[in-house]
mmCIF file of C-alpha atoms and ligand atoms in Angstrom:
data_model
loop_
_atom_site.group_PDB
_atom_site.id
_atom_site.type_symbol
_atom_site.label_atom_id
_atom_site.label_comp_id
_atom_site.label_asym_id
_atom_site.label_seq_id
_atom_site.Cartn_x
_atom_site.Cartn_y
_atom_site.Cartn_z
ATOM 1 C CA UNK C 1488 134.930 62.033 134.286
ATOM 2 C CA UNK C 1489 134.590 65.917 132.660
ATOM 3 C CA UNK C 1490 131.710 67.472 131.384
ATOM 4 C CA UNK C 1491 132.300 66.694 127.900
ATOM 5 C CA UNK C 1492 132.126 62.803 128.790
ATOM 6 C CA UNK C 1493 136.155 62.099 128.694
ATOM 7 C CA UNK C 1494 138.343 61.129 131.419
ATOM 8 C CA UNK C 1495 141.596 63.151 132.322
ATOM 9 C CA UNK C 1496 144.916 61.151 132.355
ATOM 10 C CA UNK C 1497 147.896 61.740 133.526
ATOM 11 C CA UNK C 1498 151.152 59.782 133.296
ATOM 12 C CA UNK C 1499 154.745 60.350 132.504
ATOM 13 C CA UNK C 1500 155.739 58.774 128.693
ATOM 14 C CA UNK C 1501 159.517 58.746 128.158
ATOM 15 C CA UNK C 1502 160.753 60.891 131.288
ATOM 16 C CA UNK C 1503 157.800 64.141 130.985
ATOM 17 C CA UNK C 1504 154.848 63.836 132.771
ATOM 18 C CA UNK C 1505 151.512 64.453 129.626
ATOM 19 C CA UNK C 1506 148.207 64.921 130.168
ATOM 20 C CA UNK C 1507 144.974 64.444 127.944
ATOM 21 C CA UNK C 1508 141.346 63.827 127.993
ATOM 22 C CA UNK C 1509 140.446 60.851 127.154
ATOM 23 C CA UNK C 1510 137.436 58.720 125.917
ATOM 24 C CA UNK C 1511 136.513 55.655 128.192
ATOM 25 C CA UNK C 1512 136.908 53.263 125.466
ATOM 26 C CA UNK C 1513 140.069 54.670 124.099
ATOM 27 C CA UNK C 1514 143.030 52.121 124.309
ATOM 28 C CA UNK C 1515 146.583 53.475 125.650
ATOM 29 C CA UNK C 1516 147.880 53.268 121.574
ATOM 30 C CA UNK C 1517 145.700 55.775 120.643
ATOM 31 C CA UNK C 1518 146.950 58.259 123.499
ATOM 32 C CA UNK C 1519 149.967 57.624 122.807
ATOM 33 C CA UNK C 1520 149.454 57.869 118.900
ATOM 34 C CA UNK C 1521 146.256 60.612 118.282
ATOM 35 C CA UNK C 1522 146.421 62.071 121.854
ATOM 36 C CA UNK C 1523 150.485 62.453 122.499
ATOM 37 C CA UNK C 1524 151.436 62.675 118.640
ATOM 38 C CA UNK C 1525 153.944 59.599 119.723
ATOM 39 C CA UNK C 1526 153.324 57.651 115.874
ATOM 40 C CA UNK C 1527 156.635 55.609 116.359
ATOM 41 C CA UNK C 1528 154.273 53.274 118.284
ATOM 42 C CA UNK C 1529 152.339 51.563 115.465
ATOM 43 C CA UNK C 1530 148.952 49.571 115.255
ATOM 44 C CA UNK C 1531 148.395 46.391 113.543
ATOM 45 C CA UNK C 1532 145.651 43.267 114.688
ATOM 46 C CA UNK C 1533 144.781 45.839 117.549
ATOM 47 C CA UNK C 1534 143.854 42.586 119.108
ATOM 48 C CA UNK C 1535 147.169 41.546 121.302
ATOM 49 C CA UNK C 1536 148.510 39.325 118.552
ATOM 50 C CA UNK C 1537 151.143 40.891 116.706
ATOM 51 C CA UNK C 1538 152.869 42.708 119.379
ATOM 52 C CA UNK C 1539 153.570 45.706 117.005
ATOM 53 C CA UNK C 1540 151.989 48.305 119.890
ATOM 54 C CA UNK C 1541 153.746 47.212 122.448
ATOM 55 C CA UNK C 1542 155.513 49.948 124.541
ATOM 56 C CA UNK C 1543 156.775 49.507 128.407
ATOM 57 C CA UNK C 1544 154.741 50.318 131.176
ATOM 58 C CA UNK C 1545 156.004 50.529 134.866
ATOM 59 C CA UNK C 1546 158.802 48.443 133.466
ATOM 60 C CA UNK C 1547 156.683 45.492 131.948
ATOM 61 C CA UNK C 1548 156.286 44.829 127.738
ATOM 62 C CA UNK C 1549 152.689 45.639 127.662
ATOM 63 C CA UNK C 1550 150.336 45.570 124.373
ATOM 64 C CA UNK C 1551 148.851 49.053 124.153
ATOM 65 C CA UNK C 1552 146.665 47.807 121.946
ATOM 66 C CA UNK C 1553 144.947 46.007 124.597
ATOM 67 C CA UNK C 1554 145.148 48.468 127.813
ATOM 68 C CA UNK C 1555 142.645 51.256 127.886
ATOM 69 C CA UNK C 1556 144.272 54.785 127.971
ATOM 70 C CA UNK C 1557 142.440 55.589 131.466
ATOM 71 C CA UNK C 1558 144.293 52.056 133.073
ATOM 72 C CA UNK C 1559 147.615 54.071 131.954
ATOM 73 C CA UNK C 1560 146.458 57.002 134.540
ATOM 74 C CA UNK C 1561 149.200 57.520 136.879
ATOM 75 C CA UNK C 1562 151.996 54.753 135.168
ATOM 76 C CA UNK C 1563 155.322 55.352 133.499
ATOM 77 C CA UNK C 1564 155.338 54.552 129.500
ATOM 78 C CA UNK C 1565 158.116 54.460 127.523
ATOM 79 C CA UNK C 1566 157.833 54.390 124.208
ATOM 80 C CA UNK C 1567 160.181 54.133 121.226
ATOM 81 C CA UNK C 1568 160.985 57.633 121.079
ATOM 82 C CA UNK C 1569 162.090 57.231 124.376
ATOM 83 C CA UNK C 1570 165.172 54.898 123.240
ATOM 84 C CA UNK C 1571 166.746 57.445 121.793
ATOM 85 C CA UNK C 1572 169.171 59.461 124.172
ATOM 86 C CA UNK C 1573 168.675 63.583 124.258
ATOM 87 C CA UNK C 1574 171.425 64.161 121.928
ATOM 88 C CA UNK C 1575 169.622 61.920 119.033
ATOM 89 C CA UNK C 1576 172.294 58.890 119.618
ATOM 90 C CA UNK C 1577 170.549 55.794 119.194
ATOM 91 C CA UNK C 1578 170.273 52.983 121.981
ATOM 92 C CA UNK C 1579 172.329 50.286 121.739
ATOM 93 C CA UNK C 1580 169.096 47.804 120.745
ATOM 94 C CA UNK C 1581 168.163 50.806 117.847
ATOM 95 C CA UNK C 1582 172.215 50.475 117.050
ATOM 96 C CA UNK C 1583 172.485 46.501 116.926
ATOM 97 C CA UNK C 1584 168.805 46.698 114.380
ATOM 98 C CA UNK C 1585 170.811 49.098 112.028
ATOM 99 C CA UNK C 1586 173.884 47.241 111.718
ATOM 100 C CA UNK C 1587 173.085 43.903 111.240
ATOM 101 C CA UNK C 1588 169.741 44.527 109.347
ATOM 102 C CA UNK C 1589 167.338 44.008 112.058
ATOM 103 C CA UNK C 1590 164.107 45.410 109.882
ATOM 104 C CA UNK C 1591 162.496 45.483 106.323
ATOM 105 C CA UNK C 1592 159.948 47.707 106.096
ATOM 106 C CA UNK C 1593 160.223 48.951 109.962
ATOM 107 C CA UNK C 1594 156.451 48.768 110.889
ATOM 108 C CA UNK C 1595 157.126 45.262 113.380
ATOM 109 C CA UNK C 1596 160.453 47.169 114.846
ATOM 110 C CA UNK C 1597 159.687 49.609 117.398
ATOM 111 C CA UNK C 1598 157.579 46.919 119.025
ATOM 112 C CA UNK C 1599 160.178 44.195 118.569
ATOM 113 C CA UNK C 1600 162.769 46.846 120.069
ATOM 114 C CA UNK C 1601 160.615 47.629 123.592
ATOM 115 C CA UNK C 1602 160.034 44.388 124.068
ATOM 116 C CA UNK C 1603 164.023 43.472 123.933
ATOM 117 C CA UNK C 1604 164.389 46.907 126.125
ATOM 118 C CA UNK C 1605 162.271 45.158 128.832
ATOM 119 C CA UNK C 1606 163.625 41.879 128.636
ATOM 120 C CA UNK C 1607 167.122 43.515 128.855
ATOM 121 C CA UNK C 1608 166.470 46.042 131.517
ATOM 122 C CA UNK C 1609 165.213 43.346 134.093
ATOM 123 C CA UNK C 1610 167.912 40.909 132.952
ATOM 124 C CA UNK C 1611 170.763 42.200 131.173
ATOM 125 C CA UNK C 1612 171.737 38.763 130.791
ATOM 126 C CA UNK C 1613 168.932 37.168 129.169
ATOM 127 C CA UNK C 1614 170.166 34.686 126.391
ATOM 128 C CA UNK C 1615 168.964 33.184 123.445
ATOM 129 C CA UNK C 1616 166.606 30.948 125.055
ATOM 130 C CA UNK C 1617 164.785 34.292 126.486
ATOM 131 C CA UNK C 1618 165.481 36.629 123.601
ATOM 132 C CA UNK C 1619 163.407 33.663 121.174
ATOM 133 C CA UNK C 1620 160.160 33.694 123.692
ATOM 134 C CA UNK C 1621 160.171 37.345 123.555
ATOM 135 C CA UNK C 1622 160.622 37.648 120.089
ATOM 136 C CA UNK C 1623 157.965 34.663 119.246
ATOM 137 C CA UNK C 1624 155.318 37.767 120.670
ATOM 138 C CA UNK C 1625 156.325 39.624 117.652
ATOM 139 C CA UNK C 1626 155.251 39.245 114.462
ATOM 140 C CA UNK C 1627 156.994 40.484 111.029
ATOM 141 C CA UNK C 1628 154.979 40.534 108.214
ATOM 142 C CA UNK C 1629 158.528 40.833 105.995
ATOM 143 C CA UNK C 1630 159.466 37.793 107.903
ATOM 144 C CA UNK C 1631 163.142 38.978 108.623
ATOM 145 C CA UNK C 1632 163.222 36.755 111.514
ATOM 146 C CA UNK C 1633 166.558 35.133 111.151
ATOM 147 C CA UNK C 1634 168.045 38.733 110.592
ATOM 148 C CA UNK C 1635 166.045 40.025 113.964
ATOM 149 C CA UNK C 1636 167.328 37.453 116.056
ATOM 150 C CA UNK C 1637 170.589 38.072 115.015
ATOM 151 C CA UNK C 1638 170.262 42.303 115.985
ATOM 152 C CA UNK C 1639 168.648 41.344 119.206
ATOM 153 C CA UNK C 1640 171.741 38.718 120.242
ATOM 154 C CA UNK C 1641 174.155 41.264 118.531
ATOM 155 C CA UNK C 1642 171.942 43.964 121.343
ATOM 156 C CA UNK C 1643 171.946 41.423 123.808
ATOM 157 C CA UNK C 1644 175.984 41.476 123.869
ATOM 158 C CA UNK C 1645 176.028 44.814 123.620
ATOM 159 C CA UNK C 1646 174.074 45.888 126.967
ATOM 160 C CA UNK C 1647 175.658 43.329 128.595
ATOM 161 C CA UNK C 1648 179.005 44.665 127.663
ATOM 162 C CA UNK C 1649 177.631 48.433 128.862
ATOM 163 C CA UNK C 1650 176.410 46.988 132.134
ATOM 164 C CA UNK C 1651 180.072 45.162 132.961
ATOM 165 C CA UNK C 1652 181.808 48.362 131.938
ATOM 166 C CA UNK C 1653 179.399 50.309 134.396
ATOM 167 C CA UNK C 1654 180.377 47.472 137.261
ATOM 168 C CA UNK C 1655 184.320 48.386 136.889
HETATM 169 S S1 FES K 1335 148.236 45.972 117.460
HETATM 170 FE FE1 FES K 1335 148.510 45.422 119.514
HETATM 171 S S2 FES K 1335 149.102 43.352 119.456
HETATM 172 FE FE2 FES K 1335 148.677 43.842 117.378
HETATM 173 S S1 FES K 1336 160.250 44.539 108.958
HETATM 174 FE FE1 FES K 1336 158.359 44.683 107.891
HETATM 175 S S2 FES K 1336 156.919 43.904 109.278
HETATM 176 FE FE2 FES K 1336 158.811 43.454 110.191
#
């Protein structure tokens, strides 16, 4: 702990390692959000229901809503922002959302999309059965659910498609 009562943390979010003093009740979504200037992650129940926070953490789908900022110390977060490659192209999950209408209003989809990214980065050939318990962690308050489950099979294909072409 510093003098002024906050705790330094330091972690890498989306590839660059970030520091920041932290309070000891401050939750990992406001780091990433008030601390890091990272907004794409958003804030809803703040109470691990709707899933909108959720961001990936050494790998897992984790609720940042629910994991204090100073538990983050020493991890590797990626976040939404971190999706999209270093020349602006989209990821393949952000590409399947936009073309078959993945999202209303936008404020359930960067959670919905690091959830899939986890899902699909430990098993790149997760199928429906997987992609609907992952999803059923995510709430949409435009209830576009038949439309999301149809981007994240249309993503599904997709990385599995990019992971066979890497194979050959
Ligand atoms: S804001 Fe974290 S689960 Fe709802
Ligand atoms: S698109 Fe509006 S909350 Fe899901």
């Amino acid at each position: 702990m510093t003098a002024g009562g906050g705790h330094q943390v330091r972690l890498r979010v989306n590839g660059v390692t970030r520091e920041a003093q932290v309070e000891p009740r401050a939750t990992l979504a406001e780091l990433l959000r008030t601390d890091l200037g990272l907004t794409g992650t958003h804030v809803g129940c703040e109470h691990g229901v709707c899933g909108v926070c959720t961001v990936v953490v050494d790998g897992r789908a984790t609720r940042s809503c629910l994991m204090l900022a100073v538990q983050a110390d020493g991890t590797e977060v990626t976040t939404v922002e971190g999706l999209t490659g270093v020349d602006g192209d989209l990821h393949p999950i952000q590409e399947a959302f936009a073309a078959e209408h993945g999202l209303q209003c936008g404020y359930c989809t960067p959670g919905i999309l690091m959830a899939l990214h986890a899902l699909l980065a430990e098993d790149p050939g997760a199928g429906e059965d997987e992609i609907r318990e992952v999803l059923g962690g995510q709430l949409c308050r435009c209830t576009g659910y038949q439309s999301i489950l149809r981007s994240a099979l249309c993503a599904a294909a997709d990385v599995r498609a990019a992971a066979a072409e890497g194979e050959r």
